[in-house]
Coordinates of C-alpha atoms and ligand atoms in Angstrom, one line a residue:
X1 CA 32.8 20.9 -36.4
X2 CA 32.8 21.1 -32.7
X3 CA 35.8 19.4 -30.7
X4 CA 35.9 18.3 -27.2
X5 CA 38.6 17.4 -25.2
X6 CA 36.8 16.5 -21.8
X7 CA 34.7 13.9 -21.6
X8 CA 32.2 15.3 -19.2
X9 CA 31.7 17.9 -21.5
X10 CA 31.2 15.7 -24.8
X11 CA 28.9 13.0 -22.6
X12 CA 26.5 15.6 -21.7
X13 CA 26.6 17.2 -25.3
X14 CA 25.7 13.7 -26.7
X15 CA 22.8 12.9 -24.4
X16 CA 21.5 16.1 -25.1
X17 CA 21.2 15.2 -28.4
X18 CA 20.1 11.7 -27.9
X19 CA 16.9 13.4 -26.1
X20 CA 15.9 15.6 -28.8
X21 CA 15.8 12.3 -31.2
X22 CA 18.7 12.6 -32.8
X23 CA 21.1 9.5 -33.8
X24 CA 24.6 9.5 -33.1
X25 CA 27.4 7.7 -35.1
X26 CA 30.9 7.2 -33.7
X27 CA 34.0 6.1 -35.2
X28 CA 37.2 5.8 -33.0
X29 CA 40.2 6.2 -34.0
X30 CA 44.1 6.9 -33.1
X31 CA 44.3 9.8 -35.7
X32 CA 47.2 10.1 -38.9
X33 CA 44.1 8.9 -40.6
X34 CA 43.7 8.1 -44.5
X35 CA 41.1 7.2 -46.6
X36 CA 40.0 4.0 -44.6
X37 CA 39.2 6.2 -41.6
X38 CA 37.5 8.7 -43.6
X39 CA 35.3 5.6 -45.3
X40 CA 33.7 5.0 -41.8
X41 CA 32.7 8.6 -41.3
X42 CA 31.3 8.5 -44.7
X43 CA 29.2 5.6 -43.9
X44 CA 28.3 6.8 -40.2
X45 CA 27.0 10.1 -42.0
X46 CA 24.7 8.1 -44.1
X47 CA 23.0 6.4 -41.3
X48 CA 23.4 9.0 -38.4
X49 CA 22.1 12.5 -37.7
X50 CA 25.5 13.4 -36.0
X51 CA 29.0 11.8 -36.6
X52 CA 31.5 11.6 -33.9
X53 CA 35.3 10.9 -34.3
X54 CA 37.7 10.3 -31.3
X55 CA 41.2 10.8 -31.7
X56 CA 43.4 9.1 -29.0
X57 CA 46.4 7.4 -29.4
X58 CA 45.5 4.7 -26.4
X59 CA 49.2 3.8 -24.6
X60 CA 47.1 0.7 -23.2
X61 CA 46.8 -1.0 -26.4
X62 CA 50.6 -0.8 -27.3
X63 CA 52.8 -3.6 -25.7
X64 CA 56.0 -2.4 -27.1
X65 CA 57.4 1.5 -26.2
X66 CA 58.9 2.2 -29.9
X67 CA 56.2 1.3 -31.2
X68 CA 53.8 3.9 -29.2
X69 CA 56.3 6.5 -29.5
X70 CA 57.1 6.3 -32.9
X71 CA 53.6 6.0 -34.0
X72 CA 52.4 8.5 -36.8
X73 CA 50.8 11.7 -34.9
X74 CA 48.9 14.6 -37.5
X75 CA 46.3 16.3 -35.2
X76 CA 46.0 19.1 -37.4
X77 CA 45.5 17.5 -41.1
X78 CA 43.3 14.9 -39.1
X79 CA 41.0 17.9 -38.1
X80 CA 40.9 19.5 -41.8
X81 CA 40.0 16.1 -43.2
X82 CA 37.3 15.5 -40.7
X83 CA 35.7 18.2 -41.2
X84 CA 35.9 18.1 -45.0
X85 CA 34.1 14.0 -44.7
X86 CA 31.4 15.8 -42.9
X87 CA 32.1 14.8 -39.5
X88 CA 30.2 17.2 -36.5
X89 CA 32.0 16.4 -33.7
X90 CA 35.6 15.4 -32.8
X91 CA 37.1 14.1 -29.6
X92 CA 40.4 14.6 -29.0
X93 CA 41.3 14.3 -24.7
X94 CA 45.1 13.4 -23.4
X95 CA 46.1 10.7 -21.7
X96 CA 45.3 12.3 -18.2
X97 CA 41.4 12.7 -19.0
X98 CA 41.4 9.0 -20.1
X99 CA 43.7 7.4 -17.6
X100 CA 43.7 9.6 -14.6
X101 CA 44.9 6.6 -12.6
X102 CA 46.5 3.3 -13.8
X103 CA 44.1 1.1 -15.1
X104 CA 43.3 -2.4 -13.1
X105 CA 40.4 -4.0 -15.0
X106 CA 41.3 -7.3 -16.8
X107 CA 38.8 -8.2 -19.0
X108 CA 38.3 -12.2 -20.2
X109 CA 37.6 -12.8 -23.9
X110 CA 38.5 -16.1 -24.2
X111 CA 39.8 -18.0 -27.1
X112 CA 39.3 -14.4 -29.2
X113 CA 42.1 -12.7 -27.6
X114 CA 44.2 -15.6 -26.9
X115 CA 45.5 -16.1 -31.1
X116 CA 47.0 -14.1 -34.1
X117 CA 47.5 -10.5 -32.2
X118 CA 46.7 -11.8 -29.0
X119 CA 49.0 -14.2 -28.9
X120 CA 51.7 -12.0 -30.7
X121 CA 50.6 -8.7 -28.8
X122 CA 50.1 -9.6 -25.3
X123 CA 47.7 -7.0 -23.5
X124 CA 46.9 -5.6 -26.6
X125 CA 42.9 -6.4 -26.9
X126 CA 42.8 -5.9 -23.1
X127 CA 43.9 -2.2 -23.8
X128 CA 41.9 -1.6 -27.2
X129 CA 38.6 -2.8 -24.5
X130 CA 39.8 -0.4 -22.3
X131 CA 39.5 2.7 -24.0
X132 CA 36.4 1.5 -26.1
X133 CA 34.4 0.6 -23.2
X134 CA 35.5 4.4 -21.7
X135 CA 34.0 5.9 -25.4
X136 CA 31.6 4.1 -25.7
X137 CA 30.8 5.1 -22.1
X138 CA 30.9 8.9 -22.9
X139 CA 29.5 9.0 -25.9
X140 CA 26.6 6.8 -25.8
X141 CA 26.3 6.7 -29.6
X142 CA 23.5 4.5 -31.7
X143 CA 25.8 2.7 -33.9
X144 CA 29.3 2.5 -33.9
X145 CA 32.1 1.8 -37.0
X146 CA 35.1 -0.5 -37.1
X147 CA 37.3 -1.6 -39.8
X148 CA 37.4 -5.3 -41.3
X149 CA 41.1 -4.2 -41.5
X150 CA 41.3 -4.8 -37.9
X151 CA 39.6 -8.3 -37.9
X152 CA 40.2 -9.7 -35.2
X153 CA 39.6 -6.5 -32.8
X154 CA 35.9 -6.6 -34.8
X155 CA 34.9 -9.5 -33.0
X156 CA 36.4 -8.0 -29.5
X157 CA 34.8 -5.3 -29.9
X158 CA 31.5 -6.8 -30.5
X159 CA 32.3 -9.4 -27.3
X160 CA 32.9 -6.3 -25.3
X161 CA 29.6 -5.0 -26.1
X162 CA 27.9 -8.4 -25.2
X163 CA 30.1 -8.2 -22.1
X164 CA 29.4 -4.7 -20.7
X165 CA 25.5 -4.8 -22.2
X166 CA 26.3 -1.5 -24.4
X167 CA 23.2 -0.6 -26.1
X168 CA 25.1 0.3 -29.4
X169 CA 24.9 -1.6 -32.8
X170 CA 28.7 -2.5 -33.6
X171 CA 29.1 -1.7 -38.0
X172 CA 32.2 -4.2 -40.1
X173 CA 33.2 -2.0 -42.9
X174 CA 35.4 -3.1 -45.8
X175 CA 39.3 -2.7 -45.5
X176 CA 40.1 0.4 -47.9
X177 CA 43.3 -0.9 -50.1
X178 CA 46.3 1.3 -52.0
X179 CA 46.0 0.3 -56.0
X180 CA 48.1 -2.3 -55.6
X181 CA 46.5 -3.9 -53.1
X182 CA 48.2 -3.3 -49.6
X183 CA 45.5 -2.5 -47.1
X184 CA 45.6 1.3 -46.1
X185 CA 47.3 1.9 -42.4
X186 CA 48.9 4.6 -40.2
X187 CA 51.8 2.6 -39.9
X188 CA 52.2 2.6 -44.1
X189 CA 54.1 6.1 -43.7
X190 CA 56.7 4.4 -41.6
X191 CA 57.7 1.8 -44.7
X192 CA 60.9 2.5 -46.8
X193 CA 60.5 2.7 -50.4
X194 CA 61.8 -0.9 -51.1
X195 CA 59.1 -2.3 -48.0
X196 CA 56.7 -0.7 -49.4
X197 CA 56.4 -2.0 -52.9
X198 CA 57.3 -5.4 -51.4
X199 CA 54.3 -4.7 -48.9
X200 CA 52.0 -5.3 -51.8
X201 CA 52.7 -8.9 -52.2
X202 CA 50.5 -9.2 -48.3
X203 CA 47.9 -8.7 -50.4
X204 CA 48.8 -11.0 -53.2
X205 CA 49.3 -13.7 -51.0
X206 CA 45.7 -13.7 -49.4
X207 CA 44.0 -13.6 -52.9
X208 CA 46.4 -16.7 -53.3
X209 CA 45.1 -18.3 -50.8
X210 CA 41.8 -17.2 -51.5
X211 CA 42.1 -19.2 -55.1
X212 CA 43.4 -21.9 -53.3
X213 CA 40.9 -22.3 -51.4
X214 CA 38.7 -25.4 -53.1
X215 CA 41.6 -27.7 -53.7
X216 CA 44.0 -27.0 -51.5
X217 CA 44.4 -28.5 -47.8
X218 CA 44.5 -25.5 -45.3
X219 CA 47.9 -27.0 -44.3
X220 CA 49.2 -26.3 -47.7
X221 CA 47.6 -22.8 -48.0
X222 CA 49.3 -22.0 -44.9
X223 CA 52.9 -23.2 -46.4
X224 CA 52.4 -21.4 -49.6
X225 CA 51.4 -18.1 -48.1
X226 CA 54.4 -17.6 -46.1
X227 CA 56.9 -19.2 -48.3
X228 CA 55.6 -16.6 -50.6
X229 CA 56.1 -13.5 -48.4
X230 CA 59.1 -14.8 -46.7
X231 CA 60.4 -15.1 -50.1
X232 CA 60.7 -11.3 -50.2
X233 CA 64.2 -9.7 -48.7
X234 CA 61.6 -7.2 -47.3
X235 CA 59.1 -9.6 -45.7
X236 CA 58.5 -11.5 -42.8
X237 CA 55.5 -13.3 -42.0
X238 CA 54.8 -13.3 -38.3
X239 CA 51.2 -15.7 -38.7
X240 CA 49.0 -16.6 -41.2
X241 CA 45.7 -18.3 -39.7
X242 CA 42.6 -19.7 -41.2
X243 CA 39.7 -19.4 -38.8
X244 CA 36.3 -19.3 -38.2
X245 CA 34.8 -15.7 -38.5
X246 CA 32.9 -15.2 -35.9
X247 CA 35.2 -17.9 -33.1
X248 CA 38.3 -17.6 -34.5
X249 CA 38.9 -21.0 -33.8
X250 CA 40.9 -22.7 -36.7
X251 CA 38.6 -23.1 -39.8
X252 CA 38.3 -26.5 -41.4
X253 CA 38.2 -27.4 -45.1
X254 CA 34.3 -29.1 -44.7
X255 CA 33.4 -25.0 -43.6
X256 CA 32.9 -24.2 -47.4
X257 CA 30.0 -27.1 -47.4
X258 CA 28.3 -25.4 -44.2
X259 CA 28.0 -22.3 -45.6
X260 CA 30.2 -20.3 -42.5
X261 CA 32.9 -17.8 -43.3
X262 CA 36.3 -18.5 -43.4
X263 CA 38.9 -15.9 -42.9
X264 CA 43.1 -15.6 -43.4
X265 CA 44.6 -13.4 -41.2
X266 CA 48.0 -12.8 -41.4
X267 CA 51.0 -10.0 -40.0
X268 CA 54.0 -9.4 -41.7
X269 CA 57.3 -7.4 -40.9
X270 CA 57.9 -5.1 -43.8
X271 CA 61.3 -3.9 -42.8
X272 CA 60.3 -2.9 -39.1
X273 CA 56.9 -1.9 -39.3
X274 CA 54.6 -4.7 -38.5
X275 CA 51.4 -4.7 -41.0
X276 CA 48.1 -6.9 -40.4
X277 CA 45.1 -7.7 -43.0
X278 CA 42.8 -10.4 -43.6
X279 CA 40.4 -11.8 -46.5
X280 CA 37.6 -13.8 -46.8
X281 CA 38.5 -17.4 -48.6
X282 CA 35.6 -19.5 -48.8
X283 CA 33.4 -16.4 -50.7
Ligands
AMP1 P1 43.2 3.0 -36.0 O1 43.3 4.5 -36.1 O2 44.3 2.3 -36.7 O3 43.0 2.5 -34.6 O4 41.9 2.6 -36.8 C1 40.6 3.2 -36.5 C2 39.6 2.5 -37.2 O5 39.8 2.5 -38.6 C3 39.5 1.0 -36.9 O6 38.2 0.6 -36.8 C4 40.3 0.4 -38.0 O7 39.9 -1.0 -38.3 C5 39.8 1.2 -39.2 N1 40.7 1.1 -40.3 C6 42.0 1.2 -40.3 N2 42.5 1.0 -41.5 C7 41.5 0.8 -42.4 C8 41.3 0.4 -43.8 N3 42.4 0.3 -44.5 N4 40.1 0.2 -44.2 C9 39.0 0.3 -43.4 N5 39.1 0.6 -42.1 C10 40.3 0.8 -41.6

């Protein structure tokens, strides 16, 4: 596995190989990765000649300090387990090679940035654009692979690419989930014992809103999913949104008859560690 922490150096190794026909996969990341991360290399080996992994925890996308500074770091055990999924190439630069002056653009996604994390994480989408648009930029791979986890940033990321014209194919993969459930996340190592069991019921509530789907109102799903959670001594739920899938613009009941895909999102304080996922309802 070959790692590169300068981007001039990576871009030029990558176009290289894009001239001698080879395909290139990329999957970014912000490292203390688990199973979920290592499920996109998996599937970017499949479909790729060469795999590439960033590693950059991105201070743009982070609107609150504790949360940037406390965030899980493992640069070493990231590496082993790269290199044992098969990946070829990692990128790992500081914060000087990919801000070496403050950053000015403000980018305009509409409606998509403007609800769920948006809303409750103000800048947040215009950093994660940021420092995608800069990888994408360097790397210049054929396909690159996001998490459904992240829903939300799935569709930003794919309005990014309209936006800037990348000539990349953006790849949804399935959230990766502990047994019981809770969707796998950096941020799970943060959770005490007691928020962690409790962090399972996240997922519990989705698949009940998921049965509640055909005869239930949307307003009622809503009130039952975060009665549910904030039920919990552990649990706080900070949104829980039905929307379209591909707008994000609130879903309505009739969407099941039209065949579209309807999506819960939702965020929850376990303890202090904020925790996102999503499910599909109307499937
Ligand atoms: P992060 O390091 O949290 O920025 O995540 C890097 C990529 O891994 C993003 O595309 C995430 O959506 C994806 N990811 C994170 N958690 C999971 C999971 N549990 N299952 C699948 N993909 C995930």
């Amino acid at each position: 596995m070959i790692t590169f922490k300068k981007m001039k150096a990576l871009h030029d190794w990558s176009i290289s190989k894009k001239l001698s026909g080879q395909t290139i996969g990329f999957v970014p990341t912000m490292g203390a990765l688990h199973a979920g991360h290592l499920e996109l290399v998996e599937r970017a080996n499949k479909e790729n000649d060469i795999v590439v992994c960033s590693i950059f925890v991105n201070p743009a996308q982070f609107n609150n300090q504790a949360d940037l500074e406390k965030y899980p770091r493992n640069l070493t055990g990231d590496l082993q387990q790269l290199q044992d999924a098969g990946c070829d190439v990692t990128f790992t630069p500081d914060e000087q090679e990919i801000y070496p002056e403050k950053e000015q653009k403000v980018y305009d996604f509409g409606h998509l940035e403007k609800v769920m994390e948006g809303k409750y994480r103000p800048g947040h989408f215009n950093g994660v654009a940021l420092v995608v648009d800069k990888l994408f930029r360097i790397v210049v791979p054929h396909r690159a692979y996001f998490g459904e986890k992240d829903f939300q940033q799935l569709q930003v990321i794919r309005a990014l690419v309209r936006k800037e014209g990348h000539d990349v194919q953006i790849i949804g993969c399935p959230t990766v989930r502990e047994p019981d459930g809770l969707a796998l996340s950096s941020r799970n190592a943060r959770l005490t014992e007691a928020s962690r069991r409790e962090a399972a019921k996240i997922y519990q509530a989705l698949l009940m809103a998921r049965d509640s789907w055909s005869d239930k109102s949307i307003d009622q799903i809503k009130q039952q999913v975060t009665a549910y959670i904030n039920a919990s001594p552990e649990l706080e739920a900070e949104y829980f949104e039905v929307v379209q899938a591909d707008t994000l613009l609130p879903a309505e009941q009739s969407a099941t008859h039209n065949g579209s895909r309807v999506v819960g999102c939702i965020a929850v304080y376990a303890g202090d560690i904020r925790l996102i996922d999503n499910m599909t309802l109307n499937s």
